[in-house]
Amino acid sequence: MKDWFLLYCKRSEQERAVINLDRQGVECYYPQVNVNKIVRGKRVEISEPLFPSYIFVYFDPEHLSYTTVRSTRGVADFIRQGARPQMVQQELVYGLMMNENCEVHQAKLSSLPIPGECLQLKQGQFKGIEAIYQEADGEKRSFMLINLLGKPVKVSVENEDIVKD
């Protein structure tokens, strides 16, 4: 009986792992999100993995062994609970598939400031301090460059703590 499992891949080798797993008949899924980035001085929209280095796989362990899947090029190992690979609930994976192209989620990520933009922090320990946006730090946090005691310091803050000037 087929089940969903979560694999951890070698750094930046998700694509390679998916190609090699597909050749073995393993169904793969890794959610992606479109984000706006500046590449070579131009703003472009690119797809990035929602969970970098992780892939959901759907296969029957009775027909294809865990060792075969784990030994696939690009794969590091299964996410485990004890000695056995941890199964993932189907509802979770199908929910991610349905929400992957959700416009609200896309708009939330694309509304982030551009790197170098001056902002003011509205909450938290750095409330009222002006900062320079550096980059996103996951979905809900961002790296900001603030000036403390005359030295620029890179800090990670919640996205809702940011006020655009």
Tab-separated table of N, CA and C in Angstrom:
chain	number	residue	atom	x	y	z
A	1	MET	N	0.835	-1.178	0.000
A	1	MET	CA	0.000	0.000	0.000
A	1	MET	C	0.883	1.245	0.000
A	2	LYS	N	0.578	2.182	-0.895
A	2	LYS	CA	1.387	3.389	-1.018
A	2	LYS	C	1.124	4.353	0.128
A	3	ASP	N	2.182	5.016	0.563
A	3	ASP	CA	2.102	6.041	1.602
A	3	ASP	C	3.021	7.196	1.234
A	4	TRP	N	2.770	8.356	1.854
A	4	TRP	CA	3.613	9.530	1.664
A	4	TRP	C	4.695	9.536	2.741
A	5	PHE	N	5.906	9.874	2.332
A	5	PHE	CA	7.036	10.001	3.237
A	5	PHE	C	7.743	11.315	2.911
A	6	LEU	N	8.580	11.765	3.825
A	6	LEU	CA	9.331	13.007	3.617
A	6	LEU	C	10.810	12.681	3.528
A	7	LEU	N	11.440	13.159	2.440
A	7	LEU	CA	12.876	12.952	2.234
A	7	LEU	C	13.628	14.249	2.458
A	8	TYR	N	14.820	14.127	2.993
A	8	TYR	CA	15.735	15.254	3.077
A	8	TYR	C	16.754	15.069	1.959
A	9	CYS	N	16.936	16.108	1.146
A	9	CYS	CA	17.847	16.025	-0.004
A	9	CYS	C	19.137	16.764	0.283
A	10	LYS	N	20.139	16.422	-0.477
A	10	LYS	CA	21.399	17.145	-0.402
A	10	LYS	C	21.143	18.576	-0.868
A	11	ARG	N	21.938	19.494	-0.397
A	11	ARG	CA	21.738	20.907	-0.683
A	11	ARG	C	21.619	21.187	-2.184
A	12	SER	N	20.536	21.863	-2.570
A	12	SER	CA	20.254	22.281	-3.942
A	12	SER	C	20.171	21.113	-4.925
A	13	GLU	N	19.836	19.935	-4.466
A	13	GLU	CA	19.744	18.787	-5.360
A	13	GLU	C	18.339	18.196	-5.413
A	14	GLN	N	17.324	19.005	-5.109
A	14	GLN	CA	15.950	18.517	-5.175
A	14	GLN	C	15.580	18.094	-6.587
A	15	GLU	N	15.940	18.907	-7.567
A	15	GLU	CA	15.612	18.590	-8.964
A	15	GLU	C	16.226	17.252	-9.374
A	16	ARG	N	17.492	17.046	-9.044
A	16	ARG	CA	18.181	15.798	-9.385
A	16	ARG	C	17.491	14.623	-8.712
A	17	ALA	N	17.133	14.784	-7.438
A	17	ALA	CA	16.465	13.707	-6.713
A	17	ALA	C	15.114	13.378	-7.344
A	18	VAL	N	14.343	14.405	-7.720
A	18	VAL	CA	13.029	14.177	-8.332
A	18	VAL	C	13.177	13.422	-9.650
A	19	ILE	N	14.116	13.827	-10.478
A	19	ILE	CA	14.340	13.153	-11.768
A	19	ILE	C	14.681	11.685	-11.553
A	20	ASN	N	15.601	11.412	-10.639
A	20	ASN	CA	16.024	10.037	-10.391
A	20	ASN	C	14.935	9.204	-9.715
A	21	LEU	N	14.150	9.812	-8.835
A	21	LEU	CA	13.051	9.090	-8.196
A	21	LEU	C	11.939	8.790	-9.196
A	22	ASP	N	11.658	9.737	-10.104
A	22	ASP	CA	10.654	9.506	-11.151
A	22	ASP	C	11.037	8.307	-12.017
A	23	ARG	N	12.312	8.168	-12.315
A	23	ARG	CA	12.789	7.032	-13.120
A	23	ARG	C	12.513	5.694	-12.432
A	24	GLN	N	12.434	5.722	-11.095
A	24	GLN	CA	12.177	4.501	-10.334
A	24	GLN	C	10.683	4.284	-10.093
A	25	GLY	N	9.852	5.209	-10.568
A	25	GLY	CA	8.409	5.074	-10.401
A	25	GLY	C	7.879	5.639	-9.102
A	26	VAL	N	8.658	6.489	-8.443
A	26	VAL	CA	8.241	7.109	-7.188
A	26	VAL	C	7.604	8.460	-7.509
A	27	GLU	N	6.397	8.669	-7.010
A	27	GLU	CA	5.720	9.961	-7.206
A	27	GLU	C	6.326	10.961	-6.226
A	28	CYS	N	6.725	12.123	-6.750
A	28	CYS	CA	7.391	13.138	-5.929
A	28	CYS	C	6.603	14.440	-5.947
A	29	TYR	N	6.713	15.160	-4.841
A	29	TYR	CA	6.087	16.482	-4.765
A	29	TYR	C	6.901	17.360	-3.836
A	30	TYR	N	7.252	18.529	-4.331
A	30	TYR	CA	7.821	19.537	-3.448
A	30	TYR	C	7.201	20.868	-3.825
A	31	PRO	N	6.486	21.448	-2.856
A	31	PRO	CA	5.771	22.698	-3.134
A	31	PRO	C	6.734	23.829	-3.443
A	32	GLN	N	6.320	24.662	-4.399
A	32	GLN	CA	7.124	25.816	-4.779
A	32	GLN	C	6.290	27.072	-4.658
A	33	VAL	N	6.952	28.190	-4.515
A	33	VAL	CA	6.291	29.472	-4.404
A	33	VAL	C	7.028	30.456	-5.319
A	34	ASN	N	6.286	31.333	-5.965
A	34	ASN	CA	6.886	32.360	-6.815
A	34	ASN	C	7.227	33.572	-5.968
A	35	VAL	N	8.465	34.039	-6.069
A	35	VAL	CA	8.904	35.224	-5.331
A	35	VAL	C	9.591	36.176	-6.290
A	36	ASN	N	9.489	37.461	-5.973
A	36	ASN	CA	10.174	38.487	-6.764
A	36	ASN	C	11.564	38.691	-6.188
A	37	LYS	N	12.568	38.627	-7.042
A	37	LYS	CA	13.955	38.837	-6.626
A	37	LYS	C	14.648	39.708	-7.652
A	38	ILE	N	15.730	40.296	-7.239
A	38	ILE	CA	16.548	41.065	-8.168
A	38	ILE	C	17.711	40.183	-8.597
A	39	VAL	N	17.757	39.884	-9.903
A	39	VAL	CA	18.798	39.040	-10.467
A	39	VAL	C	19.518	39.850	-11.537
A	40	ARG	N	20.809	40.023	-11.351
A	40	ARG	CA	21.627	40.820	-12.274
A	40	ARG	C	21.030	42.206	-12.495
A	41	GLY	N	20.551	42.822	-11.411
A	41	GLY	CA	20.041	44.180	-11.474
A	41	GLY	C	18.616	44.311	-11.978
A	42	LYS	N	17.946	43.212	-12.286
A	42	LYS	CA	16.574	43.264	-12.789
A	42	LYS	C	15.658	42.475	-11.865
A	43	ARG	N	14.456	43.005	-11.672
A	43	ARG	CA	13.459	42.319	-10.852
A	43	ARG	C	12.811	41.224	-11.688
A	44	VAL	N	12.891	39.987	-11.199
A	44	VAL	CA	12.289	38.844	-11.892
A	44	VAL	C	11.504	38.009	-10.891
A	45	GLU	N	10.530	37.275	-11.401
A	45	GLU	CA	9.763	36.363	-10.571
A	45	GLU	C	10.302	34.958	-10.803
A	46	ILE	N	10.725	34.320	-9.727
A	46	ILE	CA	11.283	32.982	-9.842
A	46	ILE	C	10.562	32.042	-8.875
A	47	SER	N	10.607	30.752	-9.182
A	47	SER	CA	10.027	29.742	-8.308
A	47	SER	C	11.103	29.222	-7.370
A	48	GLU	N	10.757	29.152	-6.090
A	48	GLU	CA	11.657	28.604	-5.088
A	48	GLU	C	10.909	27.538	-4.304
A	49	PRO	N	11.620	26.534	-3.793
A	49	PRO	CA	10.959	25.527	-2.958
A	49	PRO	C	10.417	26.161	-1.677
A	50	LEU	N	9.220	25.784	-1.299
A	50	LEU	CA	8.635	26.264	-0.056
A	50	LEU	C	9.393	25.686	1.133
A	51	PHE	N	9.836	24.433	1.004
A	51	PHE	CA	10.633	23.778	2.031
A	51	PHE	C	11.955	23.353	1.392
A	52	PRO	N	12.957	24.229	1.394
A	52	PRO	CA	14.222	23.886	0.739
A	52	PRO	C	14.812	22.577	1.279
A	53	SER	N	15.254	21.736	0.371
A	53	SER	CA	15.905	20.451	0.649
A	53	SER	C	14.956	19.337	1.079
A	54	TYR	N	13.643	19.540	0.984
A	54	TYR	CA	12.692	18.488	1.363
A	54	TYR	C	11.791	18.124	0.188
A	55	ILE	N	11.485	16.824	0.060
A	55	ILE	CA	10.594	16.313	-0.988
A	55	ILE	C	9.627	15.316	-0.354
A	56	PHE	N	8.360	15.426	-0.699
A	56	PHE	CA	7.382	14.421	-0.314
A	56	PHE	C	7.399	13.336	-1.389
A	57	VAL	N	7.446	12.075	-0.986
A	57	VAL	CA	7.448	10.965	-1.940
A	57	VAL	C	6.318	10.003	-1.605
A	58	TYR	N	5.723	9.417	-2.673
A	58	TYR	CA	4.587	8.513	-2.540
A	58	TYR	C	4.960	7.204	-3.208
A	59	PHE	N	5.128	6.158	-2.403
A	59	PHE	CA	5.491	4.852	-2.958
A	59	PHE	C	5.081	3.752	-1.985
A	60	ASP	N	5.149	2.524	-2.485
A	60	ASP	CA	4.811	1.342	-1.693
A	60	ASP	C	6.103	0.683	-1.229
A	61	PRO	N	6.383	0.712	0.081
A	61	PRO	CA	7.629	0.122	0.585
A	61	PRO	C	7.728	-1.390	0.359
A	62	GLU	N	6.614	-2.051	0.055
A	62	GLU	CA	6.670	-3.487	-0.209
A	62	GLU	C	7.180	-3.787	-1.618
A	63	HIS	N	7.052	-2.816	-2.533
A	63	HIS	CA	7.521	-3.007	-3.908
A	63	HIS	C	8.855	-2.320	-4.178
A	64	LEU	N	9.143	-1.276	-3.434
A	64	LEU	CA	10.396	-0.542	-3.587
A	64	LEU	C	10.935	-0.283	-2.183
A	65	SER	N	12.132	-0.746	-1.912
A	65	SER	CA	12.649	-0.676	-0.540
A	65	SER	C	13.038	0.750	-0.149
A	66	TYR	N	13.020	0.988	1.155
A	66	TYR	CA	13.464	2.275	1.699
A	66	TYR	C	14.919	2.546	1.305
A	67	THR	N	15.721	1.501	1.317
A	67	THR	CA	17.140	1.645	0.981
A	67	THR	C	17.322	2.120	-0.455
A	68	THR	N	16.518	1.603	-1.378
A	68	THR	CA	16.616	2.017	-2.777
A	68	THR	C	16.279	3.490	-2.921
A	69	VAL	N	15.228	3.924	-2.258
A	69	VAL	CA	14.823	5.338	-2.330
A	69	VAL	C	15.880	6.213	-1.675
A	70	ARG	N	16.345	5.817	-0.501
A	70	ARG	CA	17.341	6.600	0.226
A	70	ARG	C	18.672	6.685	-0.524
A	71	SER	N	18.993	5.670	-1.321
A	71	SER	CA	20.261	5.633	-2.049
A	71	SER	C	20.205	6.353	-3.395
A	72	THR	N	19.086	6.937	-3.718
A	72	THR	CA	18.933	7.655	-4.978
A	72	THR	C	19.808	8.904	-4.975
A	73	ARG	N	20.409	9.218	-6.133
A	73	ARG	CA	21.268	10.406	-6.231
A	73	ARG	C	20.471	11.653	-5.892
A	74	GLY	N	21.043	12.492	-5.034
A	74	GLY	CA	20.403	13.724	-4.612
A	74	GLY	C	19.694	13.607	-3.273
A	75	VAL	N	19.398	12.388	-2.845
A	75	VAL	CA	18.682	12.163	-1.586
A	75	VAL	C	19.689	11.946	-0.463
A	76	ALA	N	19.458	12.590	0.679
A	76	ALA	CA	20.314	12.369	1.850
A	76	ALA	C	19.739	11.252	2.710
A	77	ASP	N	18.455	11.373	3.117
A	77	ASP	CA	17.838	10.343	3.941
A	77	ASP	C	16.364	10.673	4.151
A	78	PHE	N	15.650	9.731	4.729
A	78	PHE	CA	14.265	9.939	5.130
A	78	PHE	C	14.223	10.741	6.423
A	79	ILE	N	13.141	11.461	6.634
A	79	ILE	CA	12.860	12.013	7.953
A	79	ILE	C	12.278	10.846	8.739
A	80	ARG	N	12.841	10.580	9.900
A	80	ARG	CA	12.501	9.367	10.636
A	80	ARG	C	11.911	9.666	12.007
A	81	GLN	N	11.162	8.689	12.480
A	81	GLN	CA	10.734	8.661	13.862
A	81	GLN	C	11.256	7.343	14.400
A	82	GLY	N	12.324	7.419	15.124
A	82	GLY	CA	13.003	6.192	15.545
A	82	GLY	C	13.783	5.633	14.369
A	83	ALA	N	13.691	4.324	14.172
A	83	ALA	CA	14.447	3.673	13.110
A	83	ALA	C	13.712	3.666	11.772
A	84	ARG	N	12.387	3.847	11.793
A	84	ARG	CA	11.583	3.752	10.564
A	84	ARG	C	11.281	5.137	10.005
A	85	PRO	N	11.233	5.245	8.684
A	85	PRO	CA	10.832	6.513	8.073
A	85	PRO	C	9.421	6.921	8.511
A	86	GLN	N	9.255	8.195	8.794
A	86	GLN	CA	7.980	8.737	9.262
A	86	GLN	C	7.016	8.913	8.088
A	87	MET	N	5.811	8.341	8.220
A	87	MET	CA	4.779	8.548	7.203
A	87	MET	C	4.171	9.935	7.396
A	88	VAL	N	3.752	10.538	6.285
A	88	VAL	CA	3.113	11.849	6.305
A	88	VAL	C	1.646	11.658	5.955
A	89	GLN	N	0.764	12.367	6.640
A	89	GLN	CA	-0.666	12.244	6.373
A	89	GLN	C	-0.986	12.742	4.965
A	90	GLN	N	-1.841	11.982	4.266
A	90	GLN	CA	-2.236	12.360	2.909
A	90	GLN	C	-2.893	13.728	2.882
A	91	GLU	N	-3.691	14.047	3.893
A	91	GLU	CA	-4.408	15.319	3.935
A	91	GLU	C	-3.437	16.499	3.927
A	92	LEU	N	-2.313	16.346	4.614
A	92	LEU	CA	-1.310	17.407	4.653
A	92	LEU	C	-0.736	17.656	3.264
A	93	VAL	N	-0.347	16.600	2.586
A	93	VAL	CA	0.262	16.731	1.258
A	93	VAL	C	-0.751	17.286	0.261
A	94	TYR	N	-1.977	16.758	0.260
A	94	TYR	CA	-2.990	17.233	-0.679
A	94	TYR	C	-3.395	18.671	-0.371
A	95	GLY	N	-3.384	19.041	0.906
A	95	GLY	CA	-3.652	20.432	1.278
A	95	GLY	C	-2.580	21.368	0.741
A	96	LEU	N	-1.320	20.951	0.819
A	96	LEU	CA	-0.225	21.744	0.256
A	96	LEU	C	-0.375	21.873	-1.251
A	97	MET	N	-0.763	20.772	-1.901
A	97	MET	CA	-0.946	20.816	-3.351
A	97	MET	C	-2.038	21.801	-3.742
A	98	MET	N	-3.124	21.800	-2.978
A	98	MET	CA	-4.242	22.697	-3.292
A	98	MET	C	-3.887	24.155	-3.033
A	99	ASN	N	-3.104	24.409	-1.981
A	99	ASN	CA	-2.769	25.787	-1.606
A	99	ASN	C	-1.546	26.341	-2.319
A	100	GLU	N	-0.837	25.496	-3.053
A	100	GLU	CA	0.413	25.944	-3.679
A	100	GLU	C	0.189	27.121	-4.617
A	101	ASN	N	-0.883	27.108	-5.352
A	101	ASN	CA	-1.139	28.175	-6.311
A	101	ASN	C	-2.120	29.213	-5.786
A	102	CYS	N	-2.312	29.244	-4.469
A	102	CYS	CA	-3.234	30.191	-3.854
A	102	CYS	C	-2.723	31.617	-4.053
A	103	GLU	N	-3.541	32.483	-4.635
A	103	GLU	CA	-3.136	33.859	-4.944
A	103	GLU	C	-2.862	34.677	-3.693
A	104	VAL	N	-3.585	34.417	-2.599
A	104	VAL	CA	-3.373	35.166	-1.362
A	104	VAL	C	-1.966	34.918	-0.846
A	105	HIS	N	-1.531	33.657	-0.869
A	105	HIS	CA	-0.196	33.303	-0.407
A	105	HIS	C	0.862	33.966	-1.290
A	106	GLN	N	0.639	33.931	-2.610
A	106	GLN	CA	1.581	34.551	-3.544
A	106	GLN	C	1.670	36.056	-3.304
A	107	ALA	N	0.525	36.706	-3.102
A	107	ALA	CA	0.512	38.155	-2.898
A	107	ALA	C	1.241	38.523	-1.611
A	108	LYS	N	1.101	37.684	-0.577
A	108	LYS	CA	1.756	37.952	0.697
A	108	LYS	C	3.274	37.958	0.538
A	109	LEU	N	3.806	36.990	-0.192
A	109	LEU	CA	5.252	36.925	-0.388
A	109	LEU	C	5.761	38.012	-1.322
A	110	SER	N	4.972	38.366	-2.348
A	110	SER	CA	5.436	39.379	-3.286
A	110	SER	C	5.293	40.788	-2.728
A	111	SER	N	4.591	40.952	-1.587
A	111	SER	CA	4.428	42.271	-0.999
A	111	SER	C	5.599	42.644	-0.092
A	112	LEU	N	6.571	41.751	0.040
A	112	LEU	CA	7.737	42.059	0.853
A	112	LEU	C	8.521	43.200	0.215
A	113	PRO	N	9.207	43.981	1.027
A	113	PRO	CA	10.015	45.080	0.479
A	113	PRO	C	11.147	44.543	-0.395
A	114	ILE	N	11.696	45.434	-1.203
A	114	ILE	CA	12.837	45.046	-2.024
A	114	ILE	C	14.122	45.278	-1.226
A	115	PRO	N	15.159	44.488	-1.460
A	115	PRO	CA	16.410	44.687	-0.732
A	115	PRO	C	16.944	46.108	-0.912
A	116	GLY	N	17.367	46.706	0.208
A	116	GLY	CA	17.874	48.067	0.197
A	116	GLY	C	16.833	49.112	0.564
A	117	GLU	N	15.570	48.723	0.656
A	117	GLU	CA	14.500	49.664	0.983
A	117	GLU	C	14.570	50.047	2.464
A	118	CYS	N	14.396	51.355	2.763
A	118	CYS	CA	14.402	51.844	4.141
A	118	CYS	C	13.036	51.631	4.771
A	119	LEU	N	13.033	51.070	5.984
A	119	LEU	CA	11.804	50.749	6.699
A	119	LEU	C	11.941	51.171	8.147
A	120	GLN	N	10.814	51.130	8.860
A	120	GLN	CA	10.837	51.370	10.296
A	120	GLN	C	10.168	50.193	10.980
A	121	LEU	N	10.755	49.736	12.074
A	121	LEU	CA	10.192	48.610	12.803
A	121	LEU	C	9.126	49.110	13.753
A	122	LYS	N	7.946	48.487	13.733
A	122	LYS	CA	6.815	48.991	14.519
A	122	LYS	C	6.559	48.221	15.807
A	123	GLN	N	7.195	47.065	15.996
A	123	GLN	CA	6.992	46.258	17.196
A	123	GLN	C	8.290	45.588	17.587
A	124	GLY	N	8.257	44.925	18.721
A	124	GLY	CA	9.384	44.119	19.148
A	124	GLY	C	10.468	44.926	19.819
A	125	GLN	N	11.588	44.287	20.045
A	125	GLN	CA	12.686	44.911	20.781
A	125	GLN	C	13.334	46.062	20.027
A	126	PHE	N	13.153	46.129	18.701
A	126	PHE	CA	13.756	47.199	17.912
A	126	PHE	C	12.717	48.230	17.466
A	127	LYS	N	11.599	48.349	18.185
A	127	LYS	CA	10.505	49.252	17.829
A	127	LYS	C	11.014	50.681	17.631
A	128	GLY	N	10.596	51.276	16.497
A	128	GLY	CA	10.947	52.658	16.197
A	128	GLY	C	12.283	52.846	15.498
A	129	ILE	N	13.070	51.807	15.384
A	129	ILE	CA	14.385	51.911	14.746
A	129	ILE	C	14.228	51.794	13.240
A	130	GLU	N	14.930	52.669	12.520
A	130	GLU	CA	14.937	52.569	11.069
A	130	GLU	C	15.887	51.451	10.662
A	131	ALA	N	15.486	50.725	9.603
A	131	ALA	CA	16.265	49.576	9.165
A	131	ALA	C	16.288	49.524	7.649
A	132	ILE	N	17.227	48.785	7.122
A	132	ILE	CA	17.332	48.562	5.681
A	132	ILE	C	17.024	47.098	5.438
A	133	TYR	N	16.006	46.850	4.607
A	133	TYR	CA	15.601	45.483	4.303
A	133	TYR	C	16.722	44.775	3.552
A	134	GLN	N	17.048	43.541	3.991
A	134	GLN	CA	18.108	42.766	3.344
A	134	GLN	C	17.535	41.632	2.502
A	135	GLU	N	16.810	40.704	3.134
A	135	GLU	CA	16.271	39.544	2.429
A	135	GLU	C	15.265	38.836	3.311
A	136	ALA	N	14.442	37.977	2.688
A	136	ALA	CA	13.477	37.184	3.436
A	136	ALA	C	14.204	36.081	4.196
A	137	ASP	N	13.713	35.787	5.380
A	137	ASP	CA	14.262	34.725	6.223
A	137	ASP	C	13.127	33.741	6.478
A	138	GLY	N	12.729	33.008	5.452
A	138	GLY	CA	11.576	32.135	5.564
A	138	GLY	C	10.319	32.906	5.230
A	139	GLU	N	9.164	32.322	5.535
A	139	GLU	CA	7.891	32.913	5.139
A	139	GLU	C	7.461	34.055	6.045
A	140	LYS	N	7.794	34.026	7.336
A	140	LYS	CA	7.255	35.008	8.271
A	140	LYS	C	8.300	35.945	8.854
A	141	ARG	N	9.550	35.782	8.479
A	141	ARG	CA	10.593	36.630	9.049
A	141	ARG	C	11.437	37.225	7.925
A	142	SER	N	12.146	38.309	8.257
A	142	SER	CA	13.023	38.960	7.295
A	142	SER	C	14.309	39.381	7.991
A	143	PHE	N	15.392	39.440	7.229
A	143	PHE	CA	16.639	39.976	7.741
A	143	PHE	C	16.647	41.476	7.487
A	144	MET	N	16.992	42.235	8.513
A	144	MET	CA	17.054	43.689	8.409
A	144	MET	C	18.446	44.126	8.861
A	145	LEU	N	18.920	45.215	8.306
A	145	LEU	CA	20.190	45.784	8.711
A	145	LEU	C	19.873	47.032	9.522
A	146	ILE	N	20.210	47.017	10.817
A	146	ILE	CA	19.954	48.182	11.657
A	146	ILE	C	21.285	48.743	12.141
A	147	ASN	N	21.244	49.975	12.579
A	147	ASN	CA	22.446	50.643	13.040
A	147	ASN	C	22.411	50.703	14.562
A	148	LEU	N	23.243	49.915	15.228
A	148	LEU	CA	23.333	49.908	16.684
A	148	LEU	C	24.723	50.364	17.097
A	149	LEU	N	24.763	51.396	17.899
A	149	LEU	CA	26.027	51.937	18.408
A	149	LEU	C	27.010	52.239	17.279
A	150	GLY	N	26.485	52.772	16.186
A	150	GLY	CA	27.326	53.184	15.069
A	150	GLY	C	27.787	52.059	14.175
A	151	LYS	N	27.334	50.829	14.432
A	151	LYS	CA	27.734	49.695	13.610
A	151	LYS	C	26.499	49.063	12.988
A	152	PRO	N	26.547	48.728	11.687
A	152	PRO	CA	25.416	48.021	11.083
A	152	PRO	C	25.359	46.579	11.600
A	153	VAL	N	24.169	46.155	12.018
A	153	VAL	CA	23.965	44.818	12.568
A	153	VAL	C	22.816	44.160	11.814
A	154	LYS	N	23.007	42.919	11.386
A	154	LYS	CA	21.959	42.175	10.682
A	154	LYS	C	21.123	41.420	11.707
A	155	VAL	N	19.787	41.684	11.725
A	155	VAL	CA	18.885	41.014	12.654
A	155	VAL	C	17.725	40.400	11.887
A	156	SER	N	17.086	39.398	12.482
A	156	SER	CA	15.924	38.757	11.892
A	156	SER	C	14.691	39.208	12.669
A	157	VAL	N	13.672	39.736	11.952
A	157	VAL	CA	12.464	40.244	12.602
A	157	VAL	C	11.227	39.669	11.921
A	158	GLU	N	10.100	39.680	12.640
A	158	GLU	CA	8.829	39.247	12.091
A	158	GLU	C	8.393	40.224	10.999
A	159	ASN	N	7.809	39.712	9.903
A	159	ASN	CA	7.369	40.573	8.806
A	159	ASN	C	6.312	41.569	9.237
A	160	GLU	N	5.445	41.206	10.204
A	160	GLU	CA	4.403	42.134	10.617
A	160	GLU	C	4.945	43.268	11.475
A	161	ASP	N	6.235	43.206	11.860
A	161	ASP	CA	6.846	44.279	12.632
A	161	ASP	C	7.430	45.383	11.750
A	162	ILE	N	7.259	45.275	10.434
A	162	ILE	CA	7.868	46.204	9.485
A	162	ILE	C	6.835	47.241	9.026
A	163	VAL	N	7.257	48.514	8.992
A	163	VAL	CA	6.429	49.586	8.451
A	163	VAL	C	7.200	50.206	7.294
A	164	LYS	N	6.576	50.257	6.110
A	164	LYS	CA	7.235	50.883	4.959
A	164	LYS	C	7.134	52.397	5.106
A	165	ASP	N	8.232	53.090	4.781
A	165	ASP	CA	8.240	54.566	4.814
A	165	ASP	C	7.481	55.133	3.648
